[in-house]
PDB file of C-alpha atoms in Angstrom:
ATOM      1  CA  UNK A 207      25.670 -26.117  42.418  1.00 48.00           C
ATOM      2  CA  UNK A 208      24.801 -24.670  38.979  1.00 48.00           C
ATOM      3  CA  UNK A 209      24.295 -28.382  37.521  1.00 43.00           C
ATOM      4  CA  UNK A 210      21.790 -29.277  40.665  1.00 47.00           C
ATOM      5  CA  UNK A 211      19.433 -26.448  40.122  1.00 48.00           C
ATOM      6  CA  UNK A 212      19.403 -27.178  36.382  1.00 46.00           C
ATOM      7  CA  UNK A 213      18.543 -30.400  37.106  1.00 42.00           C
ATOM      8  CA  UNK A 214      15.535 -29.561  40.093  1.00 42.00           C
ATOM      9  CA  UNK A 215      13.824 -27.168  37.733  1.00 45.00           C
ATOM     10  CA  UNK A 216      14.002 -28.986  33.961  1.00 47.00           C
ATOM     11  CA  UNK A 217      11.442 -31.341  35.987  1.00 48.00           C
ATOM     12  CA  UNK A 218       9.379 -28.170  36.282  1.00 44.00           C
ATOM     13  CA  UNK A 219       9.270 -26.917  33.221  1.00 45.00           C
ATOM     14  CA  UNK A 220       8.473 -29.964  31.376  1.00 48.00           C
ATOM     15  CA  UNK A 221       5.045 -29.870  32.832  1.00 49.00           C
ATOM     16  CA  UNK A 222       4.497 -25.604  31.779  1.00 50.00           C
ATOM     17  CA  UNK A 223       3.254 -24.398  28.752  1.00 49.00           C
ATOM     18  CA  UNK A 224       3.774 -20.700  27.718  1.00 54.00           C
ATOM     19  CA  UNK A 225       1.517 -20.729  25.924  1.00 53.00           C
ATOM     20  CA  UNK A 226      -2.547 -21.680  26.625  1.00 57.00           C
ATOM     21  CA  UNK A 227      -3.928 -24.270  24.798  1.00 62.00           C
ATOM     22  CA  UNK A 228      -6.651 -23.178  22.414  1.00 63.00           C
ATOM     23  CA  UNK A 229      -8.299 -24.804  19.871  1.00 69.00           C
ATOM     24  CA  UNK A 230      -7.054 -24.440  16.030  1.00 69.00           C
ATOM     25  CA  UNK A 231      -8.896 -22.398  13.601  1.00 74.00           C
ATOM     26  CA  UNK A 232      -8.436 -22.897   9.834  1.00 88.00           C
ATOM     27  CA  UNK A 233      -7.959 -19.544   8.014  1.00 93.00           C
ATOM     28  CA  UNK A 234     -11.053 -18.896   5.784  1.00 96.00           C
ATOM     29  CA  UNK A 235     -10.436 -17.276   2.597  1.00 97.00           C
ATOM     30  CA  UNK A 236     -12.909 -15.725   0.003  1.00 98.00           C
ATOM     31  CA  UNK A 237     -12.842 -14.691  -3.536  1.00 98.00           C
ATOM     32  CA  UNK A 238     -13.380 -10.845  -4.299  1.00 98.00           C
ATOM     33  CA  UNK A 239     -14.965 -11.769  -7.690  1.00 97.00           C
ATOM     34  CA  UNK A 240     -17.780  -9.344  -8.364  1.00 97.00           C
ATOM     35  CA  UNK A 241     -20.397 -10.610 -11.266  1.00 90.00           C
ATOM     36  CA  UNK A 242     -21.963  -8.135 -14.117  1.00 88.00           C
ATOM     37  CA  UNK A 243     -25.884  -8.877 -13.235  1.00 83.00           C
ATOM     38  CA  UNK A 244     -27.078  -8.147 -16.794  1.00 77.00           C
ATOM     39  CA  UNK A 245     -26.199  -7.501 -20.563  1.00 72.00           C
ATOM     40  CA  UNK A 246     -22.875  -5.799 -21.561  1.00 72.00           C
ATOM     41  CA  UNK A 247     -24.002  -1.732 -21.127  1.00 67.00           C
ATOM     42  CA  UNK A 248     -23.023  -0.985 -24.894  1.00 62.00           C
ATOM     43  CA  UNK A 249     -21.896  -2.825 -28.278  1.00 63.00           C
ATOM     44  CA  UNK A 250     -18.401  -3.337 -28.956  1.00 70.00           C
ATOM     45  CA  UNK A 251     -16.316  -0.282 -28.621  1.00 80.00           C
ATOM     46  CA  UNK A 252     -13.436   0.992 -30.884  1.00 89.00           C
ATOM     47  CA  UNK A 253     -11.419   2.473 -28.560  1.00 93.00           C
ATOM     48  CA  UNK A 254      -8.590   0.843 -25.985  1.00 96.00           C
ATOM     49  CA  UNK A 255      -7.798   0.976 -22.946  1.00 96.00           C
ATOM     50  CA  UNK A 256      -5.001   0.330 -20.719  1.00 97.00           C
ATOM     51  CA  UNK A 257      -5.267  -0.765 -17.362  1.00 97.00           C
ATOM     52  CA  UNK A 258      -2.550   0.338 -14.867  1.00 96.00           C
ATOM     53  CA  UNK A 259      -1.896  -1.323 -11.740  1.00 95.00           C
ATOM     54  CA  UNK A 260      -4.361  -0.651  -9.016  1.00 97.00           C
ATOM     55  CA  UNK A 261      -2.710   0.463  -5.865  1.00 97.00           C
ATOM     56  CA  UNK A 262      -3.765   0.011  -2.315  1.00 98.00           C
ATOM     57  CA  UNK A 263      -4.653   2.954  -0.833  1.00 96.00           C
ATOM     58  CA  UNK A 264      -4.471   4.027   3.097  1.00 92.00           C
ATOM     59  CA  UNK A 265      -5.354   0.348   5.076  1.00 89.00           C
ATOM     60  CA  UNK A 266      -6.282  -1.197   2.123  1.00 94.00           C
ATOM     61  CA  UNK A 267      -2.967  -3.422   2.216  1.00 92.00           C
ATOM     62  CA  UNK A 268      -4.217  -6.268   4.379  1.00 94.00           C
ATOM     63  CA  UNK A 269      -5.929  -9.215   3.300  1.00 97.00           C
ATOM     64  CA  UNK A 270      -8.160  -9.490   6.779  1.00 97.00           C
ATOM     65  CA  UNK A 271     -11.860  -8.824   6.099  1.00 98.00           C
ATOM     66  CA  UNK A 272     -12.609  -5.803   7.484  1.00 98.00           C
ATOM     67  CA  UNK A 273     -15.486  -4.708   9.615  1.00 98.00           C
ATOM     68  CA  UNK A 274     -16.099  -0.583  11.058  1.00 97.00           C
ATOM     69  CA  UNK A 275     -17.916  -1.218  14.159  1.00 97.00           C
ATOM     70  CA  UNK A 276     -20.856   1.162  15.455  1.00 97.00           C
ATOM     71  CA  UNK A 277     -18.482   3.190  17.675  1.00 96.00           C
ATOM     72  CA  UNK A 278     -15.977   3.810  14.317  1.00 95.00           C
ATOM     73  CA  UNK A 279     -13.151   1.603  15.574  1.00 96.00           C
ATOM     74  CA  UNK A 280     -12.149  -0.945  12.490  1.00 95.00           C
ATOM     75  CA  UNK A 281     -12.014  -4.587  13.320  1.00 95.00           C
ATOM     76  CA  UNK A 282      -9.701  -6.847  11.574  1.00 96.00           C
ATOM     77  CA  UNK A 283     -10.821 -10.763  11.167  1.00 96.00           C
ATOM     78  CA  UNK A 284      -7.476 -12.557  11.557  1.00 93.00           C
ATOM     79  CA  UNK A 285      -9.271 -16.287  10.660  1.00 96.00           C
ATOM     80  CA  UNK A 286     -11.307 -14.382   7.592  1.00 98.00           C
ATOM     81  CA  UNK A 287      -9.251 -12.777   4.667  1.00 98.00           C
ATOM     82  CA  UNK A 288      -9.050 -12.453   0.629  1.00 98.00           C
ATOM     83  CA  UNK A 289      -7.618 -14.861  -1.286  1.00 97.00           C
ATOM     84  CA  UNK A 290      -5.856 -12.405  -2.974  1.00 97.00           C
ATOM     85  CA  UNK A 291      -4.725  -8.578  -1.932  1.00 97.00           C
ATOM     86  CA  UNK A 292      -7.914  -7.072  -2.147  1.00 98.00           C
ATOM     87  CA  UNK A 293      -6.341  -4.204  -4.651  1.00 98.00           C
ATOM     88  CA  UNK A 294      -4.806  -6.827  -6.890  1.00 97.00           C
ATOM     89  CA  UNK A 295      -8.074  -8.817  -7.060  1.00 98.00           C
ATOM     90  CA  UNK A 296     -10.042  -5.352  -7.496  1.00 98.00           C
ATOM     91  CA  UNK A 297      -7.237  -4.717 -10.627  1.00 97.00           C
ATOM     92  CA  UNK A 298      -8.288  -8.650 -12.277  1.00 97.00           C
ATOM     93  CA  UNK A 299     -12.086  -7.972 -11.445  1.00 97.00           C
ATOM     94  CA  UNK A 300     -12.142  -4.059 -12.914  1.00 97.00           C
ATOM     95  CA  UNK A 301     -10.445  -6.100 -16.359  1.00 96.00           C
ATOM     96  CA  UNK A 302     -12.893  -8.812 -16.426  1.00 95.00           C
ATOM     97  CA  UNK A 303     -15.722  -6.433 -15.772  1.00 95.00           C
ATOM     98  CA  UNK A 304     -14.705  -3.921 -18.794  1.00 94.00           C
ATOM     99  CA  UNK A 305     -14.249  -6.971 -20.914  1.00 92.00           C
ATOM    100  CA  UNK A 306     -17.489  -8.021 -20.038  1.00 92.00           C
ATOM    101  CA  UNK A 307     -19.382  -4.961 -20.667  1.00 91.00           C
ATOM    102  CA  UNK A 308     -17.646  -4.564 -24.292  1.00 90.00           C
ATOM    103  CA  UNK A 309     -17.352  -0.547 -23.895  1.00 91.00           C
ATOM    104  CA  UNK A 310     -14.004  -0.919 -25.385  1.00 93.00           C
ATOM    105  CA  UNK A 311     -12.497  -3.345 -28.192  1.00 93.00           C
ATOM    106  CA  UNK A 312      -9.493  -4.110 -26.021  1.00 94.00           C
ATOM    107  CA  UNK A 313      -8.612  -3.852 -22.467  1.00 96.00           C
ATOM    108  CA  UNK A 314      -4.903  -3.646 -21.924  1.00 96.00           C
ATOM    109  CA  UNK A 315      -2.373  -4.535 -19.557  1.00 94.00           C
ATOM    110  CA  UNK A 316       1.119  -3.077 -18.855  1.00 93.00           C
ATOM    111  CA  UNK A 317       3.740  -4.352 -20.793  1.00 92.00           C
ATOM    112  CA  UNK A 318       1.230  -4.418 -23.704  1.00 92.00           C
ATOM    113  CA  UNK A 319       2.805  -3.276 -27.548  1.00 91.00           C
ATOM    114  CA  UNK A 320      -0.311  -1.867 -28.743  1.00 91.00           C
ATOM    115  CA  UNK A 321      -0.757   1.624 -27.987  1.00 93.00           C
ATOM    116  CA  UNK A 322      -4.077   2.568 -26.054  1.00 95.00           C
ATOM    117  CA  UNK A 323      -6.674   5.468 -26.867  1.00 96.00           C
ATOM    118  CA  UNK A 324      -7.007   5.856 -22.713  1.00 96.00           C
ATOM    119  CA  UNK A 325      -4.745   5.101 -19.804  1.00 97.00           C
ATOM    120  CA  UNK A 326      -6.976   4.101 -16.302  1.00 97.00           C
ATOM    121  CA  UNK A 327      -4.847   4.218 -13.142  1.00 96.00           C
ATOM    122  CA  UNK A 328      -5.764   4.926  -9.482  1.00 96.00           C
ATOM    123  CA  UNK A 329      -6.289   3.173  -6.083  1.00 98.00           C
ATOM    124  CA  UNK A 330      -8.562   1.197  -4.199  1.00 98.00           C
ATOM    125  CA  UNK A 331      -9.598   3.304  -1.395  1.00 98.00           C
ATOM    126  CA  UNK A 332     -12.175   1.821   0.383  1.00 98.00           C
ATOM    127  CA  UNK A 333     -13.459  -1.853   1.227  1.00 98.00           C
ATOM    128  CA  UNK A 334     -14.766  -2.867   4.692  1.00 98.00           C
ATOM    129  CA  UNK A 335     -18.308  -3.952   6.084  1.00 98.00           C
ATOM    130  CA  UNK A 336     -19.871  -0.657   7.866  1.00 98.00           C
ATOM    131  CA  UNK A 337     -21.889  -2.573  10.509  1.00 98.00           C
ATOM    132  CA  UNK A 338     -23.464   0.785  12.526  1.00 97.00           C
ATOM    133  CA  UNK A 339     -25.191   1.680   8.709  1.00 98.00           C
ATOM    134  CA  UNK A 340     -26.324  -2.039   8.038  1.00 98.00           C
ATOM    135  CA  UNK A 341     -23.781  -1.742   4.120  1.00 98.00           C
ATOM    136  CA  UNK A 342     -20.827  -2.831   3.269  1.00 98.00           C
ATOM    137  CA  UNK A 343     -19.123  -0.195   1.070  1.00 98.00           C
ATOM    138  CA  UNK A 344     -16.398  -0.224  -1.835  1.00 98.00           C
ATOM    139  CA  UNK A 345     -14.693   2.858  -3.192  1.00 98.00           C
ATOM    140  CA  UNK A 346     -12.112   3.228  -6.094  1.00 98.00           C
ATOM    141  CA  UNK A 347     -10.314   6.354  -7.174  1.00 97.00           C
ATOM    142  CA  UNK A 348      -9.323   6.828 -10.548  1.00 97.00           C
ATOM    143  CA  UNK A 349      -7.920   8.646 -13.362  1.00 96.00           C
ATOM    144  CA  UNK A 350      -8.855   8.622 -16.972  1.00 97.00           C
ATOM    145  CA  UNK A 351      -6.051  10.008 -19.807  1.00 96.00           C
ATOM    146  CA  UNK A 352      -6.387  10.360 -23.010  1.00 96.00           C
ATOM    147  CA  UNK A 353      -3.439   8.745 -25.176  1.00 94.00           C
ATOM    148  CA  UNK A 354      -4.587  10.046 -28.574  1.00 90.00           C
ATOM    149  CA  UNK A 355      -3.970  14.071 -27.273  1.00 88.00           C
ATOM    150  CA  UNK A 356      -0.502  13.794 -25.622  1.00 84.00           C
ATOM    151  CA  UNK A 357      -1.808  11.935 -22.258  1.00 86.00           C
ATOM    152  CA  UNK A 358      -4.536  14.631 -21.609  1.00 93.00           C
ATOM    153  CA  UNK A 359      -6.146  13.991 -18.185  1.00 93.00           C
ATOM    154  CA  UNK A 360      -9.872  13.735 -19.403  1.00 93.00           C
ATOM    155  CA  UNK A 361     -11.220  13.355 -15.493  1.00 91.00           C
ATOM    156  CA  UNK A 362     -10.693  12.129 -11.987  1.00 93.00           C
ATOM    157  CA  UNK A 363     -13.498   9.782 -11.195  1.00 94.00           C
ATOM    158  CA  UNK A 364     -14.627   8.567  -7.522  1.00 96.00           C
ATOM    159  CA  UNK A 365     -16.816   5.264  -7.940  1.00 97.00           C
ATOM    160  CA  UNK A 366     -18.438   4.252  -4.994  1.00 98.00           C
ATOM    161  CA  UNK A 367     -20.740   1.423  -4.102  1.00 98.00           C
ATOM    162  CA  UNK A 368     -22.634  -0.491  -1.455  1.00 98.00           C
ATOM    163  CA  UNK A 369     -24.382  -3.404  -0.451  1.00 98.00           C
ATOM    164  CA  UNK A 370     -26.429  -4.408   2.046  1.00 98.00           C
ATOM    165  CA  UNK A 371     -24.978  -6.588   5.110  1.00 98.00           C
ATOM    166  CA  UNK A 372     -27.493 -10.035   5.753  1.00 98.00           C
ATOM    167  CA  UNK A 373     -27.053  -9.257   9.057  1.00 96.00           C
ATOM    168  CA  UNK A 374     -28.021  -5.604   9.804  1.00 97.00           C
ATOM    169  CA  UNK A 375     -26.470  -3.816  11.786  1.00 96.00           C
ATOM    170  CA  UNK A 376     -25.596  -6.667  14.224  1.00 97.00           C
ATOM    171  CA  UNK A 377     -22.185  -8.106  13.555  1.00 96.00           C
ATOM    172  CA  UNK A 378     -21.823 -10.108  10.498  1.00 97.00           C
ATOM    173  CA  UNK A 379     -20.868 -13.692   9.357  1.00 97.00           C
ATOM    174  CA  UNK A 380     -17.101 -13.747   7.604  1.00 97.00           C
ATOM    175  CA  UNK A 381     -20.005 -15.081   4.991  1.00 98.00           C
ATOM    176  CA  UNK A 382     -21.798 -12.075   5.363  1.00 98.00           C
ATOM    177  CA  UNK A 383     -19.314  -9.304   5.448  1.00 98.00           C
ATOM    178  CA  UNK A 384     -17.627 -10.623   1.863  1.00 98.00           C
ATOM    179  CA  UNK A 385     -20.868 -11.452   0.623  1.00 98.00           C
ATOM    180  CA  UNK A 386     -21.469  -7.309   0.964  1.00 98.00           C
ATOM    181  CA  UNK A 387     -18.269  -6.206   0.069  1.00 98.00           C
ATOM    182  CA  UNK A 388     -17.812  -8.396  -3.026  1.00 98.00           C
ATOM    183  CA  UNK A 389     -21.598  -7.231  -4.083  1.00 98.00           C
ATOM    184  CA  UNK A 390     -19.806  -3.564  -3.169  1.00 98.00           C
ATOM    185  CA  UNK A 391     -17.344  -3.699  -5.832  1.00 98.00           C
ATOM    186  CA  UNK A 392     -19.230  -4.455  -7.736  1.00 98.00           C
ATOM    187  CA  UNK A 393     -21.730  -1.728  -7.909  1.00 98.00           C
ATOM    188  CA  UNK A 394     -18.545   0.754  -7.737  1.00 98.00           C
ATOM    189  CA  UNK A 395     -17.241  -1.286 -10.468  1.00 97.00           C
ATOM    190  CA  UNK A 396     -21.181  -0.669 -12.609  1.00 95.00           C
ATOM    191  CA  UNK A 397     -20.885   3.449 -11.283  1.00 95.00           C
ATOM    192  CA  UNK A 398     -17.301   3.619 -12.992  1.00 96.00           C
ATOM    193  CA  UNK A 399     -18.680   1.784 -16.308  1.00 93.00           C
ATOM    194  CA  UNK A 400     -21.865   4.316 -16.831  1.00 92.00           C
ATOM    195  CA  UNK A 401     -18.902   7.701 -16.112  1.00 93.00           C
ATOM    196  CA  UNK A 402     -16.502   6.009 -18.779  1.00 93.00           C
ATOM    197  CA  UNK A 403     -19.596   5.458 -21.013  1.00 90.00           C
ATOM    198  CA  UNK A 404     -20.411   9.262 -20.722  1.00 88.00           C
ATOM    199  CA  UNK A 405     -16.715  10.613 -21.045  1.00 85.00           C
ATOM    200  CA  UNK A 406     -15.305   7.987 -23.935  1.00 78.00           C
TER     201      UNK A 406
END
């Protein structure tokens, strides 16, 4: 008996799907590789600095590009991400950028022999397209010791920055969205600079 059922209902099954048929979407992927827009801020420094590792604050562990919709509930783009973790690639673009701006003779990373004159550490804390305020915005918190006095904390430092969205306030473009975030960091990246030029 068991045998002829089997047999009545494999011809069944073989014409089901579980699951509906939709059409495949390749996974886009963008760089979050903000750009200095201008000259280096200052001449070549003589101080150091070391560069921790930048952690990933509350949320900020997924690679999805995020968008806060008009009614405050977060939308995650599961065909849209980073092609890094966006607290990594905020770590490789906050190096490049202090290179860049030539505030300080060396920028360290962990593991390094030299000693430094400052330590940097902190979090990225905020990165998502605001779509009800027409900005994308980009926020980095961050601590600044000072290795030459015993690892004196000289400050904590909140850099924030935003960009405008190409689309307003109606919902953006995957395009669009890390267009505005990259352009973001960016600016939070250009906010931190002018602090550690006031404090260093």
């Amino acid at each position: 008996m068991t045998l002829r059922r089997t047999l009545l209902i494999a011809p069944l099954l073989a014409g089901c799907s579980v699951l509906p048929d939709r059409p495949y979407l390749e996974t886009r992927r963008f760089p979050l590789e903000p750009r200095r827009p201008g000259a280096p801020v200052a001449g070549r420094g003589r101080r150091t600095v070391l560069v921790r590792t930048i952690r990933a604050g509350a949320g900020m562990d997924t690679r999805n590009l995020r968008t806060i919709r008009p009614d405050g509930t977060e939308s995650l783009d599961f065909y849209a991400e980073w092609a890094a973790p966006p607290a990594e690639a905020a770590e490789a673009a906050l190096r490049r950028w202090l290179l860049d701006g030539r505030l300080f003779a060396a920028v360290l990373a962990p593991g390094s022999r030299l000693t430094p004159d400052f330590v940097l550490e902190g979090e990225l804390t905020r990165l998502a397209a605001i779509q009800g305020e027409g900005l994308a915005r980009a926020e980095l918190t961050l601590l600044l010791m000072d290795e030459r006095n015993a690892s004196r904390l000289v400050g904590q430092m909140v850099s924030s920055g935003a960009a405008p969205l190409a689309s307003g306030t109606e919902t953006p473009t995957p395009e669009q969205a890390a267009e505005a975030m990259t352009a973001a960091l960016g600016n939070a990246l250009a906010s931190l600079e002018r602090a550690l030029l006031r404090v260093t």
